Amino acid sequence: MSEWDSDKQSEWGDKPVESEARGARGGLFGSRKPSMPPETGRDWRLIEKLVMSLQAEQRRSRRWGIFFKLLTFGYLFALLFMIRAPFGEGVGATVGSHTALVEVSGPIAADELASADNLVGALRAAFEAESSKAVVLRINSPGGSPVQSGYVYDEIKRLREEYPDKKIYAVISDIGASGAYYIAAAADEIYANRASLVGSIGVVAGGFGFTEAMEKIGVDRRLYTAGDNKAFLDPFSPEQEEEVAFWQSVLENTHKQFIEAVRQGRGDRLADDPRLFSGLVWSGEQAVELGLVDGLGSSSWVARQLVGEEELVDYSRSRSPFQKFVDQLGVAVGEGVATRLMESRLELR
C-alpha cells in the first residue's frame, strides 16, 4: 500500500487538503479521499534514500572490520613465526658440486650473529655436504670473545681431521683481526686483499674509574661483600695494585693461548719478527711478508683457482626479519653502549 492509499493522517509535510465538497460521496466506501500535496511524496523518498544509505554504510563498515581483523591475525601469526625461528639455515638441499661458504661477520660474541653456535653449525653443515668440495671461511670481523673464537678454532681443527680430503680456506675482506684472526689461523690457508687489516694478536680489557668524580659531587660508595676479592676491580672503588697485577696475569695467560693457537695453525710460515704478537695490525701485503697470510685473493678467486668449483653456496646462519627489524630500531646499539659503560669485557685485540 502506498502513502496515497493510507487512511492515516500524514505526519510528514503539509496536512492533507480536503475537497470543498466535504459531504460529497465517492470512492469505494462512499467518501472522498484526501488529496495530498507533492511535497509529502518527496519527503518519503528522501527518508527512503537516507535509510538505504545508512544500511549501505553499515555493510561497508562490517566488511572493513572483517578485513582489518584478518589483517591483524595475519600480522600476529607472522610475528609469532619469526620469533619462534630466530635463525635460519643458510642452505637446505643443494644440487651439484660447489664450494661451501661460511661468513664470519661482525663482533664475535655469544649473543651476536658470529657466535660459536652459529659458526660451528654452519661449518658442520658445509663439511658434511657431499657436494661441497671445499669450504671458504669469509671473514670481516674486528674480533671479540676469546672463548667464542676458541670454540670455533677447535671445531675447525676437528673437522679437518674428520674430513682430510676437504680443505678449508680463510679469506679476509676488510678486517680479520684479534679473535677473527684466531679463527682464521685454524684454516689450511689464509688469503686477503692487499689493503685488508690483519693481525692484532693481543688481549685487551678496559673499564672506567669514577672515584674522583664521586668525590667532587659528594657521593659515597657503600659496597658490602662476603669474600676478599668479590669486589674485584670495582670501578667505583680506588684501584688496588694487587688486583691490577692479578688481572694482568690473566691477560698474559690468555695472550699465550692466542699465540700458541696461531703458532700451531701457521707453523713455519710465520716470520721471525718480535712485533708479530705485540697487538699490531698489518695490511694484507705486510701480512703476506710476515707469514700471517698465504697470498692475496678473494673468495671467488679461491673457489675458481684453488678449489676448481666457481659456484659458491652460502651455509651461513642469518638473522630472521624480526631480529633485523629490532636491530634497526637501535635496541642493540643501546644495549651495547650500556654494556661498555658498566662492564669490563675481556677481548682479543
Tab-separated table of N, CA and C in Angstrom, residues 101-223:
chain	number	residue	atom	x	y	z
A	101	LEU	N	80.465	-21.832	1.475
A	101	LEU	CA	80.854	-20.532	2.017
A	101	LEU	C	80.240	-20.348	3.399
A	102	VAL	N	81.064	-19.915	4.353
A	102	VAL	CA	80.601	-19.598	5.707
A	102	VAL	C	81.118	-18.206	6.053
A	103	GLU	N	80.206	-17.324	6.457
A	103	GLU	CA	80.557	-15.942	6.766
A	103	GLU	C	80.868	-15.779	8.256
A	104	VAL	N	81.955	-15.039	8.550
A	104	VAL	CA	82.248	-14.577	9.909
A	104	VAL	C	82.194	-13.054	9.844
A	105	SER	N	81.039	-12.498	10.218
A	105	SER	CA	80.805	-11.068	10.024
A	105	SER	C	80.422	-10.410	11.338
A	106	GLY	N	81.089	-9.311	11.665
A	106	GLY	CA	80.763	-8.555	12.866
A	106	GLY	C	81.465	-9.076	14.103
A	107	PRO	N	81.119	-8.522	15.257
A	107	PRO	CA	81.760	-8.935	16.511
A	107	PRO	C	81.526	-10.415	16.813
A	108	ILE	N	82.524	-11.052	17.393
A	108	ILE	CA	82.420	-12.463	17.766
A	108	ILE	C	82.030	-12.521	19.231
A	109	ALA	N	80.792	-12.897	19.485
A	109	ALA	CA	80.272	-12.953	20.851
A	109	ALA	C	79.104	-13.918	20.893
A	110	ALA	N	78.761	-14.344	22.099
A	110	ALA	CA	77.711	-15.353	22.250
A	110	ALA	C	76.353	-14.856	21.786
A	111	ASP	N	76.083	-13.546	21.905
A	111	ASP	CA	74.780	-13.005	21.538
A	111	ASP	C	74.800	-12.307	20.182
A	112	GLU	N	75.830	-12.544	19.384
A	112	GLU	CA	75.937	-11.944	18.058
A	112	GLU	C	75.742	-13.006	16.984
A	113	LEU	N	75.605	-12.530	15.744
A	113	LEU	CA	75.449	-13.462	14.626
A	113	LEU	C	76.692	-14.326	14.472
A	114	ALA	N	77.875	-13.747	14.734
A	114	ALA	CA	79.124	-14.507	14.648
A	114	ALA	C	79.430	-15.157	15.992
A	115	SER	N	78.483	-15.921	16.509
A	115	SER	CA	78.696	-16.670	17.739
A	115	SER	C	79.241	-18.051	17.410
A	116	ALA	N	79.793	-18.717	18.405
A	116	ALA	CA	80.337	-20.055	18.182
A	116	ALA	C	79.240	-21.022	17.753
A	117	ASP	N	78.061	-20.928	18.345
A	117	ASP	CA	76.967	-21.832	17.987
A	117	ASP	C	76.606	-21.711	16.508
A	118	ASN	N	76.471	-20.472	16.036
A	118	ASN	CA	76.100	-20.271	14.632
A	118	ASN	C	77.211	-20.698	13.681
A	119	LEU	N	78.449	-20.329	13.994
A	119	LEU	CA	79.563	-20.652	13.110
A	119	LEU	C	79.843	-22.151	13.089
A	120	VAL	N	79.803	-22.789	14.246
A	120	VAL	CA	80.061	-24.223	14.296
A	120	VAL	C	78.974	-24.989	13.544
A	121	GLY	N	77.717	-24.586	13.723
A	121	GLY	CA	76.633	-25.245	12.998
A	121	GLY	C	76.775	-25.111	11.495
A	122	ALA	N	77.140	-23.915	11.032
A	122	ALA	CA	77.312	-23.699	9.603
A	122	ALA	C	78.509	-24.481	9.059
A	123	LEU	N	79.602	-24.518	9.815
A	123	LEU	CA	80.790	-25.256	9.373
A	123	LEU	C	80.517	-26.765	9.282
A	124	ARG	N	79.797	-27.290	10.245
A	124	ARG	CA	79.473	-28.723	10.194
A	124	ARG	C	78.626	-29.056	8.976
A	125	ALA	N	77.629	-28.207	8.702
A	125	ALA	CA	76.789	-28.449	7.534
A	125	ALA	C	77.597	-28.366	6.242
A	126	ALA	N	78.539	-27.410	6.181
A	126	ALA	CA	79.352	-27.254	4.980
A	126	ALA	C	80.272	-28.448	4.764
A	127	PHE	N	80.878	-28.960	5.824
A	127	PHE	CA	81.761	-30.119	5.694
A	127	PHE	C	80.975	-31.400	5.414
A	128	GLU	N	79.806	-31.541	6.011
A	128	GLU	CA	79.033	-32.762	5.839
A	128	GLU	C	78.376	-32.867	4.471
A	129	ALA	N	78.166	-31.755	3.795
A	129	ALA	CA	77.529	-31.791	2.470
A	129	ALA	C	78.425	-32.536	1.484
A	130	GLU	N	77.899	-33.597	0.885
A	130	GLU	CA	78.700	-34.417	-0.028
A	130	GLU	C	79.081	-33.655	-1.300
A	131	SER	N	78.244	-32.708	-1.712
A	131	SER	CA	78.512	-31.999	-2.961
A	131	SER	C	79.454	-30.807	-2.790
A	132	SER	N	79.835	-30.473	-1.548
A	132	SER	CA	80.788	-29.382	-1.352
A	132	SER	C	82.208	-29.928	-1.446
A	133	LYS	N	83.022	-29.300	-2.261
A	133	LYS	CA	84.391	-29.770	-2.494
A	133	LYS	C	85.405	-29.125	-1.565
A	134	ALA	N	85.074	-27.967	-1.032
A	134	ALA	CA	85.936	-27.265	-0.084
A	134	ALA	C	85.091	-26.224	0.634
A	135	VAL	N	85.673	-25.619	1.674
A	135	VAL	CA	84.960	-24.622	2.472
A	135	VAL	C	85.768	-23.333	2.478
A	136	VAL	N	85.076	-22.228	2.207
A	136	VAL	CA	85.687	-20.900	2.283
A	136	VAL	C	85.092	-20.175	3.480
A	137	LEU	N	85.946	-19.766	4.399
A	137	LEU	CA	85.536	-19.014	5.580
A	137	LEU	C	85.812	-17.538	5.303
A	138	ARG	N	84.782	-16.810	4.904
A	138	ARG	CA	84.959	-15.403	4.545
A	138	ARG	C	84.809	-14.543	5.798
A	139	ILE	N	85.868	-13.796	6.133
A	139	ILE	CA	85.955	-13.090	7.416
A	139	ILE	C	85.935	-11.587	7.210
A	140	ASN	N	85.069	-10.936	7.960
A	140	ASN	CA	85.060	-9.478	8.039
A	140	ASN	C	84.656	-9.118	9.473
A	141	SER	N	85.629	-9.195	10.381
A	141	SER	CA	85.327	-9.045	11.808
A	141	SER	C	86.517	-8.441	12.542
A	142	PRO	N	86.249	-7.548	13.509
A	142	PRO	CA	87.337	-6.982	14.317
A	142	PRO	C	87.735	-7.868	15.485
A	143	GLY	N	87.030	-8.988	15.679
A	143	GLY	CA	87.359	-9.881	16.789
A	143	GLY	C	86.267	-9.887	17.837
A	144	GLY	N	86.645	-10.296	19.047
A	144	GLY	CA	85.661	-10.365	20.119
A	144	GLY	C	86.091	-11.324	21.212
A	145	SER	N	85.185	-12.176	21.625
A	145	SER	CA	85.403	-13.064	22.756
A	145	SER	C	86.455	-14.130	22.446
A	146	PRO	N	87.472	-14.290	23.316
A	146	PRO	CA	88.439	-15.370	23.105
A	146	PRO	C	87.818	-16.743	23.302
A	147	VAL	N	86.772	-16.827	24.123
A	147	VAL	CA	86.106	-18.111	24.348
A	147	VAL	C	85.376	-18.549	23.089
A	148	GLN	N	84.588	-17.659	22.517
A	148	GLN	CA	83.850	-17.998	21.295
A	148	GLN	C	84.813	-18.305	20.146
A	149	SER	N	85.883	-17.524	20.033
A	149	SER	CA	86.875	-17.775	18.987
A	149	SER	C	87.553	-19.121	19.192
A	150	GLY	N	87.848	-19.451	20.449
A	150	GLY	CA	88.485	-20.731	20.736
A	150	GLY	C	87.597	-21.908	20.387
A	151	TYR	N	86.300	-21.796	20.647
A	151	TYR	CA	85.377	-22.868	20.277
A	151	TYR	C	85.410	-23.129	18.768
A	152	VAL	N	85.359	-22.052	18.003
A	152	VAL	CA	85.346	-22.208	16.540
A	152	VAL	C	86.686	-22.754	16.051
A	153	TYR	N	87.778	-22.267	16.614
A	153	TYR	CA	89.113	-22.754	16.252
A	153	TYR	C	89.208	-24.267	16.466
A	154	ASP	N	88.796	-24.730	17.643
A	154	ASP	CA	88.873	-26.161	17.950
A	154	ASP	C	87.991	-26.986	17.020
A	155	GLU	N	86.810	-26.460	16.683
A	155	GLU	CA	85.910	-27.217	15.804
A	155	GLU	C	86.474	-27.320	14.388
A	156	ILE	N	87.127	-26.265	13.909
A	156	ILE	CA	87.749	-26.329	12.580
A	156	ILE	C	88.845	-27.386	12.557
A	157	LYS	N	89.645	-27.421	13.604
A	157	LYS	CA	90.704	-28.440	13.668
A	157	LYS	C	90.106	-29.849	13.669
A	158	ARG	N	89.006	-30.028	14.398
A	158	ARG	CA	88.371	-31.344	14.443
A	158	ARG	C	87.791	-31.741	13.091
A	159	LEU	N	87.130	-30.786	12.425
A	159	LEU	CA	86.538	-31.072	11.123
A	159	LEU	C	87.611	-31.375	10.072
A	160	ARG	N	88.745	-30.714	10.179
A	160	ARG	CA	89.836	-31.004	9.235
A	160	ARG	C	90.342	-32.434	9.396
A	161	GLU	N	90.377	-32.899	10.638
A	161	GLU	CA	90.798	-34.285	10.861
A	161	GLU	C	89.734	-35.280	10.405
A	162	GLU	N	88.462	-34.927	10.584
A	162	GLU	CA	87.383	-35.835	10.192
A	162	GLU	C	87.207	-35.883	8.677
A	163	TYR	N	87.471	-34.768	8.001
A	163	TYR	CA	87.339	-34.704	6.538
A	163	TYR	C	88.683	-34.272	5.950
A	164	PRO	N	89.654	-35.157	5.924
A	164	PRO	CA	91.004	-34.769	5.471
A	164	PRO	C	91.063	-34.385	3.990
A	165	ASP	N	90.101	-34.827	3.195
A	165	ASP	CA	90.122	-34.525	1.763
A	165	ASP	C	89.415	-33.215	1.434
A	166	LYS	N	88.861	-32.557	2.411
A	166	LYS	CA	88.119	-31.313	2.170
A	166	LYS	C	88.846	-30.172	2.869
A	167	LYS	N	89.445	-29.291	2.090
A	167	LYS	CA	90.229	-28.193	2.655
A	167	LYS	C	89.325	-27.016	3.024
A	168	ILE	N	89.828	-26.223	3.965
A	168	ILE	CA	89.129	-25.005	4.360
A	168	ILE	C	90.070	-23.824	4.194
A	169	TYR	N	89.590	-22.798	3.505
A	169	TYR	CA	90.371	-21.586	3.237
A	169	TYR	C	89.722	-20.420	3.970
A	170	ALA	N	90.532	-19.613	4.653
A	170	ALA	CA	90.057	-18.382	5.266
A	170	ALA	C	90.389	-17.221	4.336
A	171	VAL	N	89.383	-16.396	4.050
A	171	VAL	CA	89.567	-15.230	3.182
A	171	VAL	C	89.151	-13.995	3.970
A	172	ILE	N	90.091	-13.084	4.186
A	172	ILE	CA	89.834	-11.860	4.948
A	172	ILE	C	89.493	-10.741	3.977
A	173	SER	N	88.363	-10.087	4.198
A	173	SER	CA	87.971	-8.975	3.317
A	173	SER	C	88.460	-7.656	3.917
A	174	ASP	N	87.609	-6.908	4.600
A	174	ASP	CA	88.044	-5.621	5.155
A	174	ASP	C	88.973	-5.790	6.351
A	175	ILE	N	88.554	-6.642	7.292
A	175	ILE	CA	89.356	-6.798	8.503
A	175	ILE	C	89.213	-8.222	9.051
A	176	GLY	N	90.344	-8.761	9.474
A	176	GLY	CA	90.369	-10.048	10.151
A	176	GLY	C	91.361	-9.942	11.295
A	177	ALA	N	90.924	-9.363	12.391
A	177	ALA	CA	91.826	-9.032	13.488
A	177	ALA	C	91.409	-9.735	14.763
A	178	SER	N	92.371	-9.839	15.669
A	178	SER	CA	92.131	-10.350	17.006
A	178	SER	C	91.475	-11.724	16.953
A	179	GLY	N	90.284	-11.872	17.582
A	179	GLY	CA	89.614	-13.164	17.608
A	179	GLY	C	89.266	-13.679	16.235
A	180	ALA	N	89.057	-12.786	15.275
A	180	ALA	CA	88.771	-13.219	13.907
A	180	ALA	C	90.001	-13.881	13.285
A	181	TYR	N	91.195	-13.344	13.572
A	181	TYR	CA	92.398	-13.998	13.065
A	181	TYR	C	92.670	-15.292	13.830
A	182	TYR	N	92.299	-15.335	15.096
A	182	TYR	CA	92.377	-16.565	15.881
A	182	TYR	C	91.656	-17.691	15.129
A	183	ILE	N	90.439	-17.410	14.648
A	183	ILE	CA	89.669	-18.407	13.892
A	183	ILE	C	90.359	-18.731	12.567
A	184	ALA	N	90.830	-17.691	11.876
A	184	ALA	CA	91.457	-17.904	10.566
A	184	ALA	C	92.697	-18.783	10.665
A	185	ALA	N	93.405	-18.706	11.788
A	185	ALA	CA	94.639	-19.476	11.934
A	185	ALA	C	94.400	-20.980	11.896
A	186	ALA	N	93.160	-21.416	12.106
A	186	ALA	CA	92.857	-22.849	12.077
A	186	ALA	C	92.672	-23.377	10.664
A	187	ALA	N	92.548	-22.497	9.678
A	187	ALA	CA	92.303	-22.915	8.300
A	187	ALA	C	93.576	-23.477	7.664
A	188	ASP	N	93.402	-24.201	6.558
A	188	ASP	CA	94.560	-24.719	5.828
A	188	ASP	C	95.391	-23.585	5.242
A	189	GLU	N	94.707	-22.593	4.662
A	189	GLU	CA	95.393	-21.449	4.070
A	189	GLU	C	94.571	-20.191	4.306
A	190	ILE	N	95.267	-19.045	4.331
A	190	ILE	CA	94.615	-17.759	4.555
A	190	ILE	C	94.951	-16.828	3.388
A	191	TYR	N	93.927	-16.129	2.895
A	191	TYR	CA	94.115	-15.153	1.822
A	191	TYR	C	93.431	-13.852	2.213
A	192	ALA	N	93.905	-12.751	1.639
A	192	ALA	CA	93.365	-11.437	1.964
A	192	ALA	C	93.555	-10.504	0.783
A	193	ASN	N	92.951	-9.332	0.890
A	193	ASN	CA	93.196	-8.262	-0.070
A	193	ASN	C	94.435	-7.490	0.362
A	194	ARG	N	95.082	-6.807	-0.574
A	194	ARG	CA	96.309	-6.081	-0.227
A	194	ARG	C	96.057	-4.995	0.809
A	195	ALA	N	94.819	-4.477	0.884
A	195	ALA	CA	94.502	-3.420	1.843
A	195	ALA	C	93.759	-3.931	3.067
A	196	SER	N	93.573	-5.222	3.187
A	196	SER	CA	92.888	-5.774	4.365
A	196	SER	C	93.695	-5.505	5.630
A	197	LEU	N	93.007	-5.432	6.756
A	197	LEU	CA	93.663	-5.277	8.053
A	197	LEU	C	93.734	-6.644	8.724
A	198	VAL	N	94.949	-7.064	9.044
A	198	VAL	CA	95.170	-8.425	9.527
A	198	VAL	C	96.033	-8.383	10.778
A	199	GLY	N	95.739	-9.264	11.739
A	199	GLY	CA	96.616	-9.414	12.902
A	199	GLY	C	95.955	-9.008	14.192
A	200	SER	N	96.562	-8.027	14.878
A	200	SER	CA	96.129	-7.582	16.200
A	200	SER	C	96.087	-8.756	17.167
A	201	ILE	N	97.197	-9.475	17.240
A	201	ILE	CA	97.283	-10.656	18.093
A	201	ILE	C	97.630	-10.193	19.505
A	202	GLY	N	96.621	-9.964	20.286
A	202	GLY	CA	96.787	-9.485	21.653
A	202	GLY	C	95.479	-9.599	22.405
A	203	VAL	N	95.494	-9.171	23.664
A	203	VAL	CA	94.313	-9.247	24.526
A	203	VAL	C	94.128	-7.898	25.198
A	204	VAL	N	92.893	-7.462	25.315
A	204	VAL	CA	92.618	-6.170	25.935
A	204	VAL	C	91.406	-6.293	26.838
A	205	ALA	N	91.442	-5.564	27.940
A	205	ALA	CA	90.289	-5.443	28.838
A	205	ALA	C	90.302	-4.029	29.388
A	206	GLY	N	89.173	-3.383	29.379
A	206	GLY	CA	89.123	-1.991	29.817
A	206	GLY	C	87.899	-1.698	30.657
A	207	GLY	N	87.931	-0.555	31.305
A	207	GLY	CA	86.806	-0.125	32.116
A	207	GLY	C	86.955	1.350	32.452
A	208	PHE	N	86.249	1.801	33.478
A	208	PHE	CA	86.281	3.199	33.887
A	208	PHE	C	86.478	3.276	35.401
A	209	GLY	N	87.035	4.417	35.849
A	209	GLY	CA	87.171	4.696	37.272
A	209	GLY	C	86.421	5.971	37.612
A	210	PHE	N	85.549	5.930	38.608
A	210	PHE	CA	84.690	7.068	38.918
A	210	PHE	C	84.961	7.652	40.308
A	211	THR	N	86.062	7.277	40.932
A	211	THR	CA	86.273	7.685	42.327
A	211	THR	C	86.411	9.200	42.468
A	212	GLU	N	87.186	9.848	41.593
A	212	GLU	CA	87.359	11.297	41.706
A	212	GLU	C	86.071	12.040	41.404
A	213	ALA	N	85.321	11.542	40.422
A	213	ALA	CA	84.040	12.183	40.107
A	213	ALA	C	83.073	12.066	41.278
A	214	MET	N	83.106	10.939	41.974
A	214	MET	CA	82.238	10.754	43.133
A	214	MET	C	82.613	11.707	44.266
A	215	GLU	N	83.915	11.944	44.439
A	215	GLU	CA	84.351	12.872	45.478
A	215	GLU	C	83.893	14.294	45.171
A	216	LYS	N	83.938	14.667	43.906
A	216	LYS	CA	83.562	16.033	43.532
A	216	LYS	C	82.077	16.296	43.734
A	217	ILE	N	81.254	15.301	43.485
A	217	ILE	CA	79.815	15.511	43.622
A	217	ILE	C	79.285	15.036	44.974
A	218	GLY	N	80.180	14.510	45.811
A	218	GLY	CA	79.794	14.132	47.158
A	218	GLY	C	79.009	12.841	47.259
A	219	VAL	N	79.419	11.829	46.549
A	219	VAL	CA	78.747	10.529	46.573
A	219	VAL	C	79.634	9.527	47.302
A	220	ASP	N	79.051	8.791	48.243
A	220	ASP	CA	79.778	7.759	48.977
A	220	ASP	C	79.489	6.391	48.361
A	221	ARG	N	80.537	5.572	48.292
A	221	ARG	CA	80.381	4.202	47.794
A	221	ARG	C	80.138	3.271	48.965
A	222	ARG	N	79.009	2.578	48.971
A	222	ARG	CA	78.671	1.631	50.028
A	222	ARG	C	78.561	0.249	49.401
A	223	LEU	N	79.581	-0.558	49.619
A	223	LEU	CA	79.675	-1.873	48.995
A	223	LEU	C	79.856	-2.930	50.074
